[in-house]
Coordinates of C-alpha atoms and ligand atoms in Angstrom, one line a residue:
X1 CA 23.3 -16.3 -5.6
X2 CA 20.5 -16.9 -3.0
X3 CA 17.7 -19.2 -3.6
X4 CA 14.3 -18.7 -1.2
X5 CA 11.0 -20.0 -1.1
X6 CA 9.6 -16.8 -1.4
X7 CA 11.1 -12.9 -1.8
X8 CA 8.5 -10.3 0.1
X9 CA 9.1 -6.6 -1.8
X10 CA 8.7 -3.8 0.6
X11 CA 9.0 -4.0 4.7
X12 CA 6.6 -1.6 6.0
X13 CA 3.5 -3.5 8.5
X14 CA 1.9 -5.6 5.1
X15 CA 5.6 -7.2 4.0
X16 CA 6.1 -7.8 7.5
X17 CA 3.4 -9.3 8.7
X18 CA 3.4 -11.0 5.4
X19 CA 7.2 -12.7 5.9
X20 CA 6.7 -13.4 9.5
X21 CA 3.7 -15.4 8.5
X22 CA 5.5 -17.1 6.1
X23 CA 8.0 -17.9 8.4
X24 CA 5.9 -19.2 10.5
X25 CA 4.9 -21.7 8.0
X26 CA 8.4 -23.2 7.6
X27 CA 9.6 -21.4 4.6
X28 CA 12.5 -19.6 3.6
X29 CA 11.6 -16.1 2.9
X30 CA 13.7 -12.8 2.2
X31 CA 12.1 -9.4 2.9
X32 CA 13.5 -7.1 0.7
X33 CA 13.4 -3.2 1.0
X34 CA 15.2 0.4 -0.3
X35 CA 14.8 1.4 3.3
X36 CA 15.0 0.8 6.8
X37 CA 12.0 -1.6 8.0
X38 CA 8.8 0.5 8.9
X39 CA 10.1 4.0 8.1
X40 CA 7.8 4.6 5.2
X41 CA 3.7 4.7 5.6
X42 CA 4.2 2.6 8.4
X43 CA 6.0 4.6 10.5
X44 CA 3.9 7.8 10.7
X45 CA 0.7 7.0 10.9
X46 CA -2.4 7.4 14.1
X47 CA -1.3 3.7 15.6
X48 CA -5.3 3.0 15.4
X49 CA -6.1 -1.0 15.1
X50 CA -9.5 -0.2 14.0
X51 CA -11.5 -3.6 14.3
X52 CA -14.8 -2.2 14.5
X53 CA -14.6 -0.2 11.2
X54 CA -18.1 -0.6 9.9
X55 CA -17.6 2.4 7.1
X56 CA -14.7 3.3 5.2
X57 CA -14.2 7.1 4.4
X58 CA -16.6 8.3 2.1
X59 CA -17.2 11.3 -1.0
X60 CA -18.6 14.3 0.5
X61 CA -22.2 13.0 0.0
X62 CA -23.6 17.3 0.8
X63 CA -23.1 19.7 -1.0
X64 CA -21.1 21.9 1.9
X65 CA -18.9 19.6 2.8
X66 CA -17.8 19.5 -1.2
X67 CA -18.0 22.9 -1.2
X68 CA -15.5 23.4 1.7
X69 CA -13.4 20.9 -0.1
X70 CA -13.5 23.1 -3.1
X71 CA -12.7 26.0 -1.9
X72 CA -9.8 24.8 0.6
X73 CA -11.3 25.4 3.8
X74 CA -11.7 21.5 5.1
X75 CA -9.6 20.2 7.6
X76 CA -10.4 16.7 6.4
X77 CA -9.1 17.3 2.8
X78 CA -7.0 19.5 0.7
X79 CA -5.9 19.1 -3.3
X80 CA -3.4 20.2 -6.0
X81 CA -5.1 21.6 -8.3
X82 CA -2.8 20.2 -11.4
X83 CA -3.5 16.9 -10.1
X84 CA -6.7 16.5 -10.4
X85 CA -7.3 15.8 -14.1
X86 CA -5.2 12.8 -13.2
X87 CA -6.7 11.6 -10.6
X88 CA -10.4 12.7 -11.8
X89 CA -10.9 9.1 -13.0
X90 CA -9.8 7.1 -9.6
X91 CA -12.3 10.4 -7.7
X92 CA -15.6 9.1 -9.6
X93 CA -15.0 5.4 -8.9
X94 CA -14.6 6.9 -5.2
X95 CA -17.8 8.8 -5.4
X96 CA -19.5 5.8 -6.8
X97 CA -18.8 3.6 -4.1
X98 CA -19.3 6.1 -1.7
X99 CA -23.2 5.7 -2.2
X100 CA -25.3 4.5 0.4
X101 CA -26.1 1.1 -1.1
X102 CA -22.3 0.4 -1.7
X103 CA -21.1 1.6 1.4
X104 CA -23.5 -0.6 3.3
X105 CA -22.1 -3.9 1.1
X106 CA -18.6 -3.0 1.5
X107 CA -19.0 -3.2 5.2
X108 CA -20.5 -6.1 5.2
X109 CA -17.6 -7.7 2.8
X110 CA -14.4 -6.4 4.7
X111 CA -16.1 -7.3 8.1
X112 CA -14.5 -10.5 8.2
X113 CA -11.3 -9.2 8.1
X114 CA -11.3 -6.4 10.2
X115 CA -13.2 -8.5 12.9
X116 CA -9.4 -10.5 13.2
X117 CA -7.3 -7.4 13.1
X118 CA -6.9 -6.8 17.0
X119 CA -6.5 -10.7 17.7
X120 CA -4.2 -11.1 14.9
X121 CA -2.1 -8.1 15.9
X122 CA -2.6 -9.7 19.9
X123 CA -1.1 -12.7 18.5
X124 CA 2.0 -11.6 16.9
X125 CA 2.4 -8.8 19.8
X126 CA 2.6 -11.7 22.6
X127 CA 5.3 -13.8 19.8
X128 CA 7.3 -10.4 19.1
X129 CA 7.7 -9.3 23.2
X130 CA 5.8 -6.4 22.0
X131 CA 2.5 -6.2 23.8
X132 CA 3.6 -3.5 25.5
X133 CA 3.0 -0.8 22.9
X134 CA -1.1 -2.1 22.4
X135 CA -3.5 -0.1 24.4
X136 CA -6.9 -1.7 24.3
X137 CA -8.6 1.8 25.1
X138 CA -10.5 1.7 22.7
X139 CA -11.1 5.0 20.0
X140 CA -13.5 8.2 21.1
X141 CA -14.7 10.5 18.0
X142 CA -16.4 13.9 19.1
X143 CA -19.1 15.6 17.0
X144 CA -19.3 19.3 17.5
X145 CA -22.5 19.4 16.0
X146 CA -26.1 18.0 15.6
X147 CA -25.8 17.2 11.7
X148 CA -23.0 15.4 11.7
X149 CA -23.9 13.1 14.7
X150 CA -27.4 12.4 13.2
X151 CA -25.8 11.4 9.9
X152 CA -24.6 8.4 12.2
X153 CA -28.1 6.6 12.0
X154 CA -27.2 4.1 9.6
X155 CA -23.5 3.5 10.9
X156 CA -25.1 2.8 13.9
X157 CA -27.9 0.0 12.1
X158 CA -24.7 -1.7 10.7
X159 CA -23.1 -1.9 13.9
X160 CA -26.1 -3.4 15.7
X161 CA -26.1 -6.2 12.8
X162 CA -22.5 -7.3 12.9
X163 CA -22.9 -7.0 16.7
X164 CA -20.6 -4.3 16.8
X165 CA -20.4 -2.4 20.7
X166 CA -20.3 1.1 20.9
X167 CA -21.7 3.8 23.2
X168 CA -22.9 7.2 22.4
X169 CA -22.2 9.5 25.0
X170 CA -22.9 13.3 25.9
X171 CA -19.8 15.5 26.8
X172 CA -19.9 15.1 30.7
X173 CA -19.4 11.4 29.9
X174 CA -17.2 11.4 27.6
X175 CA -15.0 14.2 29.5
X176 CA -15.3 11.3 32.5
X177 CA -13.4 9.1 29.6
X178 CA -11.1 11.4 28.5
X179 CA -10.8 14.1 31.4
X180 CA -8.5 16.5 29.4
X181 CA -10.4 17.1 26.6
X182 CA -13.1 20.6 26.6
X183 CA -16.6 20.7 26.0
X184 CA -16.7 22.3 22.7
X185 CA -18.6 19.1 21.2
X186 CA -21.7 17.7 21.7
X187 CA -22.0 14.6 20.9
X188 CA -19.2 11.5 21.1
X189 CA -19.0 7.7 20.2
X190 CA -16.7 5.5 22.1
X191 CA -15.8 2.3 20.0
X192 CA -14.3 0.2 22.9
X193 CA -13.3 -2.8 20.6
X194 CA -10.8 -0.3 18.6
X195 CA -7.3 -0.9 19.7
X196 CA -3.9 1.4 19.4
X197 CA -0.7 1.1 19.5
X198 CA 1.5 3.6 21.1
X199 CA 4.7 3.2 18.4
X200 CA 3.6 1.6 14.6
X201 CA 7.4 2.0 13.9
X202 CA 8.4 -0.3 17.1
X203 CA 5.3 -2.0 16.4
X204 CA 6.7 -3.2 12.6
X205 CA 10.3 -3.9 13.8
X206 CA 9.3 -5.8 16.7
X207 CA 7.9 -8.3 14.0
X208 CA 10.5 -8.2 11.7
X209 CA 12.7 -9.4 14.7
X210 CA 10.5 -11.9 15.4
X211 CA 10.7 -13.2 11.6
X212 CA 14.7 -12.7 11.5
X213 CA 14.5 -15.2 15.0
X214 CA 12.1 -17.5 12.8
X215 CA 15.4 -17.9 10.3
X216 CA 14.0 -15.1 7.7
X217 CA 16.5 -12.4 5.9
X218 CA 16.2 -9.0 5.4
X219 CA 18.2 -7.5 2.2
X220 CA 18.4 -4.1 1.1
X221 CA 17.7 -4.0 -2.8
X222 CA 15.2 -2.0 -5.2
X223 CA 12.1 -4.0 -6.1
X224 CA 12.1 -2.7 -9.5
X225 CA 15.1 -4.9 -10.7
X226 CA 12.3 -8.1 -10.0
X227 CA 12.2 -9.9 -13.7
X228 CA 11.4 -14.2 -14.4
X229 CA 14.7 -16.1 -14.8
X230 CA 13.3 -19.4 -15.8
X231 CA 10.4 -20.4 -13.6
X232 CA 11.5 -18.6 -10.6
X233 CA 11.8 -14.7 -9.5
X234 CA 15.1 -12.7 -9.1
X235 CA 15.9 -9.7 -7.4
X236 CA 19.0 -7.6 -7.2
X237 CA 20.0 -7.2 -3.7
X238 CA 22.7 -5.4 -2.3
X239 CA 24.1 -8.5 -1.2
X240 CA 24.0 -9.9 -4.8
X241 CA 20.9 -11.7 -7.2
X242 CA 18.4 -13.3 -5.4
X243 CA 16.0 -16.0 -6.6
X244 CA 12.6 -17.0 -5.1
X245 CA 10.1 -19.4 -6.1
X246 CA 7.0 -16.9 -5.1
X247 CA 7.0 -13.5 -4.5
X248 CA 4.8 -11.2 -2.9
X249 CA 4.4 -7.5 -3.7
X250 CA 4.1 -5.1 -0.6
X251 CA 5.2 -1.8 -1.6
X252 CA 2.5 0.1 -0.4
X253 CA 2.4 3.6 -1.9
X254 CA 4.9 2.5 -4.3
X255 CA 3.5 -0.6 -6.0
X256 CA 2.7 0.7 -9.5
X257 CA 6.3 1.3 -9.7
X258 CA 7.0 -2.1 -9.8
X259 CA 3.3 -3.3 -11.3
X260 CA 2.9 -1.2 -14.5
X261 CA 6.5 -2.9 -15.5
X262 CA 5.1 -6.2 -15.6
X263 CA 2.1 -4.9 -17.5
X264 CA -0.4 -4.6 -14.4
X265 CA -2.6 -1.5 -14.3
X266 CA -4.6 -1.2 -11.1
X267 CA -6.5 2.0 -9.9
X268 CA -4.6 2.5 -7.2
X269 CA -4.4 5.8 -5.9
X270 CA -3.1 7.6 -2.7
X271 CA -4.8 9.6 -0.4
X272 CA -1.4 11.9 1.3
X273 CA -1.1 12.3 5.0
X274 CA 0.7 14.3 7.4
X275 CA 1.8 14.3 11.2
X276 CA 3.1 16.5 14.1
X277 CA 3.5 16.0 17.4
X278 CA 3.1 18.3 20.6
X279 CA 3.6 18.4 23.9
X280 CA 0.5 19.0 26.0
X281 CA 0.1 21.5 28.4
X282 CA 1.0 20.9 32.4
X283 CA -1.0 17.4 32.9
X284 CA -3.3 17.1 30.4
X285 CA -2.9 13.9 28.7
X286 CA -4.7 11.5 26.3
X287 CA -5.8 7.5 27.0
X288 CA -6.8 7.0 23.4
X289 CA -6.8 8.5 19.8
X290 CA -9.8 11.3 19.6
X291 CA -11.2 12.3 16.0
X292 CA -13.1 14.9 15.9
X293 CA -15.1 14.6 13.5
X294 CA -16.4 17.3 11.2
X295 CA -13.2 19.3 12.1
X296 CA -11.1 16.7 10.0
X297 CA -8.1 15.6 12.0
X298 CA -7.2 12.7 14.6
X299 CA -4.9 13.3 17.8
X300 CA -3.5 10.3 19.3
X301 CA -0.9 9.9 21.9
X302 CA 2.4 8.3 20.6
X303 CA 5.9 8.0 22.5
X304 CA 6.6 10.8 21.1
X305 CA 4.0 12.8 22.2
X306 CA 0.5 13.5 21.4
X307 CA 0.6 12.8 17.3
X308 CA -2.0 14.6 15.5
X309 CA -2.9 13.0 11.6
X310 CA -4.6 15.0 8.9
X311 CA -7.0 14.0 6.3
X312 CA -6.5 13.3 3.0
X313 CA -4.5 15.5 0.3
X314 CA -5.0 14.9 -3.6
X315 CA -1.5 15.3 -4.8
X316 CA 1.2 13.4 -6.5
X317 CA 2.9 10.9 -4.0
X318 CA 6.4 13.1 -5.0
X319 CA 5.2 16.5 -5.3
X320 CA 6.4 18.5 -2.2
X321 CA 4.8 18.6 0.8
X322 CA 2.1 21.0 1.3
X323 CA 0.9 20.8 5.4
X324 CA -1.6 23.4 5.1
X325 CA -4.2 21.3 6.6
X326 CA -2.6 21.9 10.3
X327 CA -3.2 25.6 9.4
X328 CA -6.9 24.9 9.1
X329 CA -7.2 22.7 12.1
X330 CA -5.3 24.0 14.5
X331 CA -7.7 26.7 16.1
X332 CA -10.4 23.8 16.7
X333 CA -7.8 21.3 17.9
X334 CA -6.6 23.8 20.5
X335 CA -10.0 24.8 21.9
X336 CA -10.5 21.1 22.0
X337 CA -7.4 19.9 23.7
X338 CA -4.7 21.9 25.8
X339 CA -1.5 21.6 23.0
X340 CA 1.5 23.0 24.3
X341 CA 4.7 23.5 21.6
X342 CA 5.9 21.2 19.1
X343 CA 7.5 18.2 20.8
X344 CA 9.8 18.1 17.3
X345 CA 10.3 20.1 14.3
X346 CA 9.2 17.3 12.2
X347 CA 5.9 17.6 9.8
X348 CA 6.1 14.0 8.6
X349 CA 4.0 13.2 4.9
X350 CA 3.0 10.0 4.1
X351 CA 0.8 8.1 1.5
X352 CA -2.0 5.9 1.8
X353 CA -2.4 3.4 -1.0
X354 CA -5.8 3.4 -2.0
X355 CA -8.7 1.7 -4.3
X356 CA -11.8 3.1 -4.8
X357 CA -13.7 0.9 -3.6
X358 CA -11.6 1.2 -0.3
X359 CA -10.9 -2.9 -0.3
X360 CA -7.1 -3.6 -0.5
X361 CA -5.8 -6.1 -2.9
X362 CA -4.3 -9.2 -1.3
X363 CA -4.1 -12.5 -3.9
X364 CA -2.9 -13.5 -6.8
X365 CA -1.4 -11.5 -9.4
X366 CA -3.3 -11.5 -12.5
X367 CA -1.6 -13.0 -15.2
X368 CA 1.8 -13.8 -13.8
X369 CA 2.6 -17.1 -11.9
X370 CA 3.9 -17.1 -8.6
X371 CA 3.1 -13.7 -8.2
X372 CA 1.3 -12.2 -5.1
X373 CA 0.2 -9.2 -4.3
X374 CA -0.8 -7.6 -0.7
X375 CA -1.4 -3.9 -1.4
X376 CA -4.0 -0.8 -1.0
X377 CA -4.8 -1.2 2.5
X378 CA -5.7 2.8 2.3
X379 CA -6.5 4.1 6.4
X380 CA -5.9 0.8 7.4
X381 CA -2.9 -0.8 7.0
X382 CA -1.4 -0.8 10.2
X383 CA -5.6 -2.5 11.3
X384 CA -5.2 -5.0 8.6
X385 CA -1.1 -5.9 8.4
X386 CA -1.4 -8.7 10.2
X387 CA -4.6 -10.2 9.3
X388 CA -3.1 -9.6 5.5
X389 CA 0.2 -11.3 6.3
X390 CA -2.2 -14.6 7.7
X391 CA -4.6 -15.0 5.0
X392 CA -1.9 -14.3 2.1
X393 CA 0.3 -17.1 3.7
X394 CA -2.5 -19.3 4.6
X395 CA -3.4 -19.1 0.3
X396 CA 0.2 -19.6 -0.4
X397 CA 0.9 -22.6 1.5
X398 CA -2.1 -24.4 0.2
X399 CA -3.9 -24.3 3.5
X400 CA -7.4 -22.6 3.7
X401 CA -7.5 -19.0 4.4
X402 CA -9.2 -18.2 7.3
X403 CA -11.7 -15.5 5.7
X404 CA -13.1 -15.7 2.2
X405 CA -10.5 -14.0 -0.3
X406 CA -12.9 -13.0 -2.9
X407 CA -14.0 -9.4 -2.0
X408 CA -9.7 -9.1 -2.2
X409 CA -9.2 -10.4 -5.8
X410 CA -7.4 -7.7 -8.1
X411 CA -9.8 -8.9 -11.3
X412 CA -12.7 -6.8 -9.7
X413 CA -11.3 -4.2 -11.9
X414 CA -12.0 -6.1 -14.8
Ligands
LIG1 C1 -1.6 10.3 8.2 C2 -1.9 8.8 8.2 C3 -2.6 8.2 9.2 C4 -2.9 6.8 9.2 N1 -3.5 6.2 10.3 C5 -3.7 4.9 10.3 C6 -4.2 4.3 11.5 O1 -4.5 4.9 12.5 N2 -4.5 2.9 11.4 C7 -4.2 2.2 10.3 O2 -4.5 1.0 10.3 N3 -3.7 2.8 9.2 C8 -3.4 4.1 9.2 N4 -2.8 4.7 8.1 C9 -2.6 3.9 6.9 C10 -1.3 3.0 7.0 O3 -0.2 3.7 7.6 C11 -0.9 2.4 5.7 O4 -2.1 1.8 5.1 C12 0.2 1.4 5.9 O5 1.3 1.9 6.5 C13 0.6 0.8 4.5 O6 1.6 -0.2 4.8 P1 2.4 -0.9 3.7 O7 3.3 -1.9 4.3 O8 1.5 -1.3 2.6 O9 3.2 0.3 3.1 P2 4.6 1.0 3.6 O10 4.7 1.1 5.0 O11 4.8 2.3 2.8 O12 5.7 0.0 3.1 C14 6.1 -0.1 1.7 C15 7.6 -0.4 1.7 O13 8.0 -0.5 0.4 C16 9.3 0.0 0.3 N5 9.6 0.3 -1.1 C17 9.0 1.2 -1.9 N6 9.6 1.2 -3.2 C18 10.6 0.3 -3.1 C19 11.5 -0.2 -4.1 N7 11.5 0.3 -5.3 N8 12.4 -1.1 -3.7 C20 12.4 -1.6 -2.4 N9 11.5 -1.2 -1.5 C21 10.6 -0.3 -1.8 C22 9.3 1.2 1.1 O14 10.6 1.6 1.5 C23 8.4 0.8 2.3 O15 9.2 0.3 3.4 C24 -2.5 6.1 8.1 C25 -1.8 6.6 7.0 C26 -1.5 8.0 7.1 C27 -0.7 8.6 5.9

């Protein structure tokens, strides 16, 4: 049997980052997954390192975007309609933070972190050999209409406080950024200090190599065998029991699996995702990921060619997958941006772990010793993975964290 410092559940880009910190602080730490490292959440998503986030996605706040909602015609969002009695309770805690007032405070609380998320990412890039796959390009988001970019007013006034650059551009210059795109929009934003990375899979297993150099393991094994023996942890690993003094829970989508065992109920809820990719027609090409905006979806390019991400779909994390949002989006995103054919048959679905107040978790577990928890980073877990991993391990080692934990505590929830 194996004795550690610390056991990390789950390897996507939070466990990750999470062990390699650790590492890095001289302990002995085993990551611990099901799965190949990365190839969950972290694999598919739009590679954005979003440090200028000032606003996290929001309720429908008029009554025409609900409406489109409702009645399945939004790119940006899509539902099963058996599944929304369950998660009708996690949707008005959503709405409720989605007012202005709240929106405006929860900027203000995450900025701290997010304002690290590109240097922290740098960091362990230039550690892991793996600078090569960060494009500091920064992100452009086009606004077909005159509504939606007007709505921006007080995105913009938080911006301006936390000193936040961005420039708002009319099509001919933001056709000068992006030369490929069309003019079908009016309006764009170009967040400079946005970063992206090219492959979030390489991205994740560049790290883990880095923390397998540092003298960490990686085991196969299933979190939910975790139980106290004594004062310390155990897990059953594929390679036999292992113990650990501490462990920390990254399981991403997957977490209440694990947490509702040991008598921790959290409102975590997930916002589903999918992906294709596409060639692009004869030279056209992208520098950057491109939302646009009131149309609902994100393209990005990716190794594997330009990657476009949907909204969010209300479902049960297991239910089957149900791409209809490409159906919906596809007409804009074509007038927009000269896709050629699929570059693989591959419609990938994902999760995003999500509170409704949009703040991930990362702290101690309530009412268990030893116990950490870094989970719910929602749109922005690949942003935040490494910022995570640092502050978690900074708490853990005794040292002080390099941003004020508080807004991350799980007893927010009462
Ligand atoms: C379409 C889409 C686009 C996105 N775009 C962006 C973006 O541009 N920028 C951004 O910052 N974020 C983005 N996100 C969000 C981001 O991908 C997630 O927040 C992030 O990947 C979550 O990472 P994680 O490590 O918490 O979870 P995961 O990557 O899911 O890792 C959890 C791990 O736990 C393991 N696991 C689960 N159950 C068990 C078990 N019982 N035993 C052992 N192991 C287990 C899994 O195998 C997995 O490896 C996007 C998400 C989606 C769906």
């Amino acid at each position: 049997m194996a004795r550690t410092d610390a056991i990390v559940l789950g390897a996507g880009i939070v466990g990750v980052s999470v062990a390699l910190h650790l590492a890095k602080r001289g302990m002995s730490v085993a990551l611990v997954d099901r799965a190949g490292i990365g190839e969950q959440t972290s694999y598919g998503n739009a590679g954005i390192i979003e440090g200028n986030t000032v606003f996290p996605p929001a309720f429908p706040s008029d009554l025409g975007a609900l409406l489109r909602v409702a009645f399945k015609r939004a790119g940006e969002a899509n539902y099963h309609l058996s599944f929304l009695p369950r998660v009708m309770p996690w949707l008005l805690a959503f709405r409720a933070a989605s007012q202005p007032q709240r929106l405006a405070e929860t900027a203000r609380l995450i900025r701290p972190l997010f304002s690290r998320a590109v240097a922290e990412h740098e960091a362990l890039m230039t550690e892991a050999g793996a600078t090569h796959f960060l494009r500091k390009t920064g992100w452009l988001k086009v606004y077909r209409g005159e509504k939606s970019f007007a709505s921006l007013t007080a995105e913009f006034d938080v911006a301006a406080k936390f000193n936040l650059p961005l420039q708002t551009l009319d099509t001919t210059r933001a056709l000068a950024l992006e030369p490929s795109l069309r003019p079908v929009f009016a309006h764009a934003v170009f967040w400079p200090q946005a970063a992206s990375v090219s492959n979030p899979l390489g991205v994740t297993q560049a790290y883990a190599k880095r923390f397998t150099a540092l003298g960490g393991i990686t085991l196969v094994g299933d979190a939910r065998s975790l139980h106290r023996t004594g004062n310390r942890w155990r897990v059953e690993t594929d390679e036999g029991a292992l113990d650990g003094a501490e462990c920390v829970i990254a399981l991403g989508p997957w977490a209440p699996d694990l947490l509702r065992p040991l008598g921790i109920v959290l409102p975590l809820a997930i916002k589903r995702g999918y992906h294709r990719h596409f060639r692009a027609q004869g030279n056209a090409g992208l520098s950057r990921p491109v939302l646009d905006a009131e149309v609902g979806y994100l393209i990005t390019p990716m190794e594997q060619g330009i990657r476009m991400t949907t909204g969010a779909e209300f479902a049960a994390r297991d239910a089957a997958p149900t791409p209809v949002q490409f159906d919906r989006v596809l007409p804009a995103a074509r007038q927009l941006f000269p896709l050629g054919e699929f570059a693989d048959a591959n419609i990938w679905l994902g999760s995003r772990p999500c509170f409704p107040d949009s703040r991930p978790v990362i702290g101690r577990a309530p009412g268990q010793a030893n116990l950490w928890l870094a989970i719910g980073h929602a749109h922005w877990g690949l942003t935040l993975g490494p910022a995570t991993g640092r502050m978690i391990a900074e708490m853990m080692a005794g040292e002080t964290p390099f941003c004020d934990p508080a807004p991350y505590r799980a007893e927010r929830f009462g």
